[in-house]
Each structure stands twice: as structure tokens, then as C-alpha cells.
XYZ file of C-alpha atoms in Angstrom:
366
model
C 26.881 69.579 68.452
C 23.387 71.179 67.688
C 23.512 69.480 64.628
C 23.455 65.520 66.322
C 19.881 65.422 67.330
C 19.212 66.505 64.011
C 21.080 63.384 62.067
C 20.365 61.017 64.877
C 16.384 62.175 64.092
C 16.855 62.213 60.592
C 18.407 58.829 60.638
C 15.758 57.014 62.577
C 13.061 58.802 60.461
C 15.013 57.029 57.026
C 15.347 53.756 59.317
C 12.158 53.765 60.234
C 11.093 54.688 56.451
C 13.719 51.707 55.135
C 11.793 48.992 57.128
C 8.486 50.654 56.247
C 9.741 49.360 52.772
C 11.246 46.852 53.631
C 8.291 45.236 55.461
C 6.219 46.246 52.554
C 8.583 44.852 50.244
C 8.650 41.512 52.410
C 4.421 41.185 51.928
C 4.172 41.904 48.486
C 7.058 38.993 48.240
C 5.672 36.734 50.602
C 2.152 37.354 48.571
C 4.066 35.729 45.667
C 5.292 33.438 46.879
C 1.499 32.602 48.285
C -0.063 32.645 44.923
C 3.726 31.471 43.447
C 3.242 28.113 45.202
C -1.206 28.020 44.513
C -0.680 28.478 40.848
C 2.017 25.275 41.143
C 0.092 23.540 43.379
C -2.313 24.424 40.986
C -0.666 22.905 37.953
C 0.490 20.166 39.713
C -3.229 18.879 40.616
C -4.726 19.989 37.845
C -1.780 19.205 34.495
C -2.981 20.257 31.386
C -4.515 17.928 28.859
C -1.164 17.209 26.234
C 0.672 15.948 29.637
C -1.972 12.795 29.346
C -1.777 12.238 25.369
C -0.557 8.841 24.395
C -0.355 7.379 21.210
C -3.784 4.650 22.462
C -5.659 7.102 23.802
C -5.690 10.600 21.220
C -8.682 12.813 20.681
C -6.495 15.892 19.723
C -4.620 14.973 16.489
C -6.430 14.084 12.877
C -5.007 10.457 12.402
C -6.734 9.080 15.500
C -10.164 9.838 14.347
C -8.780 8.642 10.816
C -7.532 5.423 12.547
C -10.480 4.975 14.315
C -12.606 5.011 10.592
C -9.715 2.367 9.763
C -11.269 0.120 12.063
C -14.598 0.589 12.226
C -14.606 -0.787 8.647
C -12.155 -3.298 9.056
C -14.706 -4.327 11.731
C -17.410 -4.355 9.130
C -18.987 -7.138 7.728
C -21.251 -8.563 4.907
C -23.834 -11.326 4.102
C -23.641 -10.223 0.564
C -21.674 -11.658 -2.237
C -18.760 -10.381 -2.943
C -16.783 -8.424 -5.871
C -13.656 -8.666 -7.282
C -12.289 -6.053 -8.937
C -8.816 -8.015 -11.877
C -6.197 -6.234 -13.394
C -5.187 -7.754 -16.569
C -1.963 -6.456 -17.286
C 0.004 -7.404 -20.899
C 2.676 -5.645 -23.464
C 3.820 -6.334 -26.837
C 1.792 -9.532 -28.680
C -0.063 -10.521 -25.417
C -4.074 -8.823 -26.974
C -5.358 -12.545 -27.422
C -3.679 -13.523 -24.351
C -5.289 -10.893 -22.113
C -8.539 -11.395 -23.574
C -8.657 -15.357 -22.978
C -7.597 -14.006 -19.292
C -10.482 -11.862 -19.347
C -13.431 -14.310 -21.201
C -12.517 -16.795 -18.186
C -12.374 -15.192 -15.044
C -15.337 -12.527 -16.115
C -18.736 -12.193 -14.374
C -21.002 -9.468 -14.195
C -20.840 -8.305 -11.249
C -16.878 -8.253 -10.516
C -14.732 -5.108 -12.165
C -12.173 -4.730 -14.753
C -9.246 -3.010 -15.682
C -7.147 -4.329 -18.375
C -3.685 -2.681 -19.250
C -1.936 -3.134 -23.140
C 1.990 -1.310 -22.097
C 4.017 1.074 -24.179
C 5.979 -1.630 -25.686
C 2.910 -2.607 -27.711
C 2.411 -0.946 -31.262
C -1.055 1.707 -30.869
C -2.713 -1.035 -33.557
C -2.038 -3.775 -31.454
C -3.764 -1.424 -28.496
C -7.120 -0.248 -30.358
C -7.859 -3.379 -31.621
C -7.855 -4.398 -27.559
C -9.654 -1.616 -26.771
C -12.492 -3.201 -30.210
C -12.193 -5.937 -29.024
C -14.115 -5.085 -25.388
C -16.495 -2.964 -26.779
C -17.922 -5.681 -29.442
C -18.747 -7.364 -26.892
C -22.707 -7.645 -26.301
C -21.987 -8.233 -23.229
C -19.647 -6.114 -22.035
C -21.005 -3.545 -23.423
C -24.412 -4.037 -21.426
C -23.659 -4.910 -17.844
C -20.231 -1.946 -18.638
C -17.670 -3.592 -16.921
C -15.177 -3.782 -18.466
C -12.276 -1.060 -19.153
C -9.304 -1.000 -21.256
C -7.103 2.008 -19.762
C -5.949 4.896 -22.660
C -3.021 6.398 -20.945
C -0.922 3.232 -21.977
C 2.835 3.241 -19.747
C 6.970 1.836 -19.868
C 6.398 -1.184 -17.772
C 9.952 -2.214 -17.114
C 10.180 -6.177 -15.324
C 12.410 -5.421 -11.882
C 11.121 -2.420 -11.715
C 9.072 -0.166 -10.229
C 6.666 0.515 -12.921
C 5.039 -2.482 -12.669
C 3.551 -0.905 -8.593
C 3.209 2.513 -10.184
C 0.955 0.579 -12.624
C -0.475 -1.570 -10.618
C -1.425 1.521 -8.112
C -3.175 3.379 -11.257
C -5.184 0.620 -12.206
C -6.540 0.960 -8.669
C -7.077 4.047 -8.815
C -9.233 4.729 -10.962
C -11.175 1.804 -9.335
C -11.631 4.387 -6.336
C -12.199 7.081 -8.326
C -15.575 5.540 -10.311
C -16.672 3.890 -6.540
C -16.937 1.253 -8.122
C -18.554 -1.138 -5.491
C -15.733 -4.464 -5.047
C -14.025 -5.433 -2.178
C -10.989 -7.864 -3.086
C -8.451 -7.289 -6.125
C -6.452 -9.275 -7.614
C -3.609 -8.619 -10.234
C -3.308 -10.565 -13.159
C -1.160 -10.919 -16.110
C -2.513 -11.937 -19.671
C -0.366 -15.232 -18.676
C -2.762 -16.834 -15.759
C -5.574 -18.868 -16.404
C -8.462 -19.664 -13.963
C -8.004 -23.278 -11.932
C -12.153 -22.071 -10.269
C -14.877 -20.490 -11.936
C -16.281 -17.543 -11.366
C -18.811 -18.114 -9.123
C -17.415 -20.817 -7.565
C -14.420 -18.682 -6.558
C -17.206 -15.607 -5.396
C -18.569 -18.634 -3.049
C -15.028 -19.704 -0.982
C -14.496 -15.384 -1.041
C -18.221 -15.204 0.099
C -17.275 -17.003 3.386
C -14.539 -15.343 3.852
C -14.082 -11.915 5.958
C -13.464 -9.367 4.140
C -10.525 -8.046 6.298
C -8.167 -10.861 4.284
C -5.222 -10.165 2.265
C -3.903 -13.157 0.195
C 0.157 -11.913 -0.453
C 2.868 -14.334 0.102
C 5.601 -12.677 2.610
C 8.864 -13.452 4.361
C 11.117 -11.678 5.884
C 13.966 -10.182 3.524
C 17.159 -12.528 4.288
C 20.198 -14.158 3.245
C 21.690 -13.004 -0.075
C 18.476 -11.249 -1.517
C 18.886 -8.779 1.687
C 22.638 -8.077 -0.066
C 21.838 -8.505 -3.286
C 18.516 -6.185 -3.742
C 17.792 -3.956 -0.514
C 21.474 -2.626 -0.430
C 21.703 -1.902 -4.328
C 20.282 0.774 -6.366
C 18.554 0.033 -9.359
C 16.884 3.285 -11.771
C 13.897 2.280 -13.924
C 14.634 3.740 -17.422
C 10.183 3.702 -17.727
C 10.039 6.272 -15.228
C 11.927 9.232 -17.694
C 11.960 7.145 -20.598
C 9.651 6.665 -23.781
C 11.521 3.680 -24.926
C 11.192 0.920 -22.801
C 15.265 -0.342 -21.845
C 16.886 -2.354 -18.198
C 16.724 -1.002 -15.611
C 20.499 0.246 -14.737
C 22.158 -0.972 -11.422
C 24.333 1.685 -9.668
C 28.441 1.655 -8.388
C 26.478 3.348 -5.127
C 25.543 0.707 -2.069
C 22.700 1.632 0.982
C 22.240 0.874 4.060
C 19.376 -1.665 5.444
C 16.794 0.719 7.139
C 16.019 0.302 10.815
C 12.328 2.155 10.733
C 10.836 -0.694 8.542
C 11.662 -4.168 8.176
C 12.389 -5.816 4.255
C 9.494 -8.790 3.120
C 9.275 -9.840 0.096
C 6.915 -12.770 -1.883
C 5.026 -13.258 -5.009
C 4.333 -10.153 -7.199
C 0.686 -11.334 -7.071
C -1.800 -10.706 -4.660
C -5.675 -10.663 -3.744
C -6.067 -7.565 -1.764
C -8.779 -6.262 0.665
C -10.348 -2.888 -1.273
C -9.907 -1.455 2.271
C -5.810 -2.433 2.467
C -5.260 0.257 -1.601
C -7.710 3.044 -0.407
C -5.170 3.118 2.640
C -2.311 2.646 -0.230
C -3.491 5.142 -1.695
C -4.511 7.846 0.620
C -1.879 7.198 3.288
C -3.518 9.194 5.204
C -0.351 9.127 8.037
C 2.089 9.394 4.598
C 3.845 5.679 5.524
C 2.596 3.927 2.395
C 4.253 6.453 0.461
C 7.589 6.327 2.343
C 7.574 2.436 1.527
C 7.206 3.472 -2.138
C 9.586 6.211 -2.545
C 11.556 3.927 -0.749
C 10.934 0.695 -3.057
C 12.245 2.765 -6.629
C 15.175 2.412 -6.298
C 15.030 -1.729 -5.349
C 15.175 -4.228 -8.011
C 12.413 -6.620 -8.099
C 9.779 -4.034 -6.483
C 6.683 -5.863 -6.928
C 8.197 -8.251 -4.868
C 8.560 -6.308 -1.917
C 6.634 -2.811 -1.766
C 2.767 -4.178 -0.785
C 4.368 -6.905 1.251
C 6.526 -4.239 3.069
C 3.622 -1.766 3.592
C 1.797 -4.533 5.111
C 3.712 -5.729 7.729
C 4.541 -2.712 9.091
C 1.167 -1.995 9.220
C -0.261 -2.266 12.546
C -3.730 -2.191 11.707
C -3.369 -4.866 8.535
C -0.563 -6.879 9.566
C -2.685 -9.844 10.943
C -4.988 -9.757 7.911
C -2.403 -10.937 5.747
C -2.035 -14.382 4.662
C 0.916 -16.314 3.302
C -0.388 -16.760 -0.073
C -0.535 -15.680 -3.419
C -3.441 -18.107 -4.603
C -1.349 -19.521 -7.598
C 0.029 -22.156 -9.135
C 3.258 -21.703 -10.428
C 5.512 -24.331 -11.786
C 9.010 -23.460 -10.871
C 12.844 -25.528 -12.353
C 14.479 -26.637 -8.205
C 16.465 -24.401 -8.114
C 14.697 -22.088 -9.676
C 15.452 -19.709 -12.382
C 14.232 -16.290 -13.153
C 11.014 -16.921 -15.380
C 8.670 -20.146 -14.246
C 8.149 -23.220 -17.245
C 5.139 -22.814 -19.516
C 2.485 -25.022 -18.248
C 0.839 -27.810 -20.773
C -1.233 -31.113 -20.026
C 1.729 -33.197 -18.153
C 1.084 -30.643 -15.700
C -2.451 -30.646 -14.955
C -2.084 -33.613 -12.232
C 0.241 -31.064 -10.105
C -1.759 -28.436 -9.549
C -2.301 -27.481 -5.901
C -6.047 -27.574 -4.618
C -6.369 -24.360 -2.762
C -5.511 -22.765 -6.016
C -7.207 -20.535 -8.235
C -4.901 -19.360 -10.070
C -2.137 -21.204 -12.960
C 0.078 -19.497 -14.813
C 1.543 -19.332 -17.213
C -0.375 -21.037 -19.925
C 1.314 -20.447 -23.259
C -0.140 -19.430 -25.779
C -1.236 -22.617 -28.684
C -0.775 -21.424 -32.119
C -2.517 -24.743 -34.685
C -1.190 -23.169 -37.930
C -2.271 -25.994 -40.227
C -5.504 -24.599 -38.852
C -4.795 -21.307 -39.427
C -6.332 -19.941 -36.158
C -5.433 -19.489 -32.635
C -6.242 -21.802 -29.398
C -6.582 -19.537 -26.619
């Protein structure tokens, strides 16, 4: 029985060691718990900056800085007489009417870009360029540019939008001074002088966009938004009509579709946004309208009405007088002297003007 005291002592010693270890473990555990609680409390009281991010006050992302820069541009005002930038476009046989329109809207303060599409023969495009170059005023002021790259432009197709954006890019690339952009066709003719037009725009905010717009509804919503078309002008070298596919697509849910006149008067700030597209929305809308019938009547309209910074700047008028049949046909009526008294006050441009040929005199009346 001598072994019993030894065994009891050993057991007691072991228990003491275990008790010491347990106390040590318990102490460490309690210490870690206190530290954890302190850290957790500190985290709750002083949250990381990312927990307080908001769309309104966000200094962590580049878009917020760009938006602030855009807002400062929109808030800016100028006491100077504004400058206008024109795109005058035409197709085969339109060179004379393009020169007529150019001369009618010409002013030394403005900028002009002329585009004669690829359907026109090279001779006609060269004659247009030579007509501009031979004009002494155009040559001295150097504010008229003829696009050397002729694009295929398909009626109702996205190639019309692509051509317009290219002209805007040229005007921005050359750092030209202008406030509003106006797109015209060879069939357009001004109803007021450029001096009067500049006077009118001088009394307006530089942020106002004139673009007829309304939500796409009814038969247009089903026929245009759900249909899918392909513009051969994007990949062929010869002009053909747009192609319709048998498939249909669903309506977009991330933005609302708008429609209106293809003729617009847009501010430089909005078009800079359309070209640069720092939030990618302009490119998203452009890609969507690539397969959209009559995209010139929807691209800018949908873009401006779905952009928070610009939707309040859109005035629902295209500043054009256009005579339509009732119900409207595919194209407007050609204007003549009988329409003179019907032209509305407030319109700056009328279309479409016919090219009248006086065969007996052997000349063309422009």
C-alpha cells in the first residue's frame, strides 16, 4: 500500500498543473475576448468609409468627379454671342441644294461640316469640295469643312446616327468654338437670317436642347422596339435597304424608350457627353439602336431623357416647319409658295424644299 501516497501526490500534482494550465488558458481566453470586444466596439463606433458610400456624396470613384465637372459646365453662362455648328448632309444629286443651304445659313461666327454620302459619284463629291474651296469668303474664314470620308447612309438605319456622331467628333477634335449643333439636310432652308438666329440664341441658356421627344407607345412600340433590323450600310460598299429579321426582342427594362423628330438642336455639353460617354450609357444606347428601325428618331431622344443631368434641358420642339399629309405618309410634302402663309411662328428652318429647274432658261434656281 506504499504506492498510494505516491499515487495521490502525483494525482494532486497533476491536478495542480492542470488547474494552472486551465487558469492560464482561461486568462488568455478572457483577454482575447476583451480585445475582440474592444475591436468590435471600435469597428462599430468608427465604421470604414465604404460603409457610408452614397450616390450623392461619393468621393471615391472617378464618375463622381466627372459628374461634378459636368455640372459646373452646365451651370456656366456666357454673355458672348453664341456660335452654331451645322452638319449639312445629302446624297446623290444633292450637291447643288447643299450649297444652297450652306449659303443661306452661312455666318462667319459659325462652323459648318458638309457630308455627301457614298451613293453620290466621286465627280459630284469633288465638285462640292471645289465649290467650297473656290468661294473666297469660305477660304478666308476657314469655317466650312467637307468630309473626305463619304459614308453609306441608309434611310431609317443607324448609319445616319453614325454619320452625325462622326461630324460632331470632327468639330470637337478640332477644338472649334461652338455652343449648339444643328443637323440639316439638303432639303432644308432657313426661315430667319443667321443674325436673327444668333440674337435669339444669345438670350437663351447655353444648356437648352431643342429636341422633339415623347415616350414610345402604341403601334410604334411594338413595330419598332420589338423588331430587329440590320443596316447593310455598316458592312457593304453598296447602298441597299435595311433587312428585317424574323426574330423579335423584348422591351428594355433598364431605360425608357423615347421618339421624336430626327432634326435636333443640341448643346455642346450634351454632345461631348454623347461622344465621350464616361459612364458608358451613351454607348449602351448606341449599341441598342444599332438594330432599331428609324434609330435617328430615337437615339438622342432616349439618351437625353434617361440621363439625369440632361433630361430637364430638353425642350420638346425641333424648331422646324414640316408639312405632312394627314394621316402622315413616309415622307413630308415638298414646300412651295402656297405653304408660305402656313409656316408657323417660332420655326427657324423649313423642309423640304424642292430644287426647281427652269429648263427654258437653261439654269437652276437655288
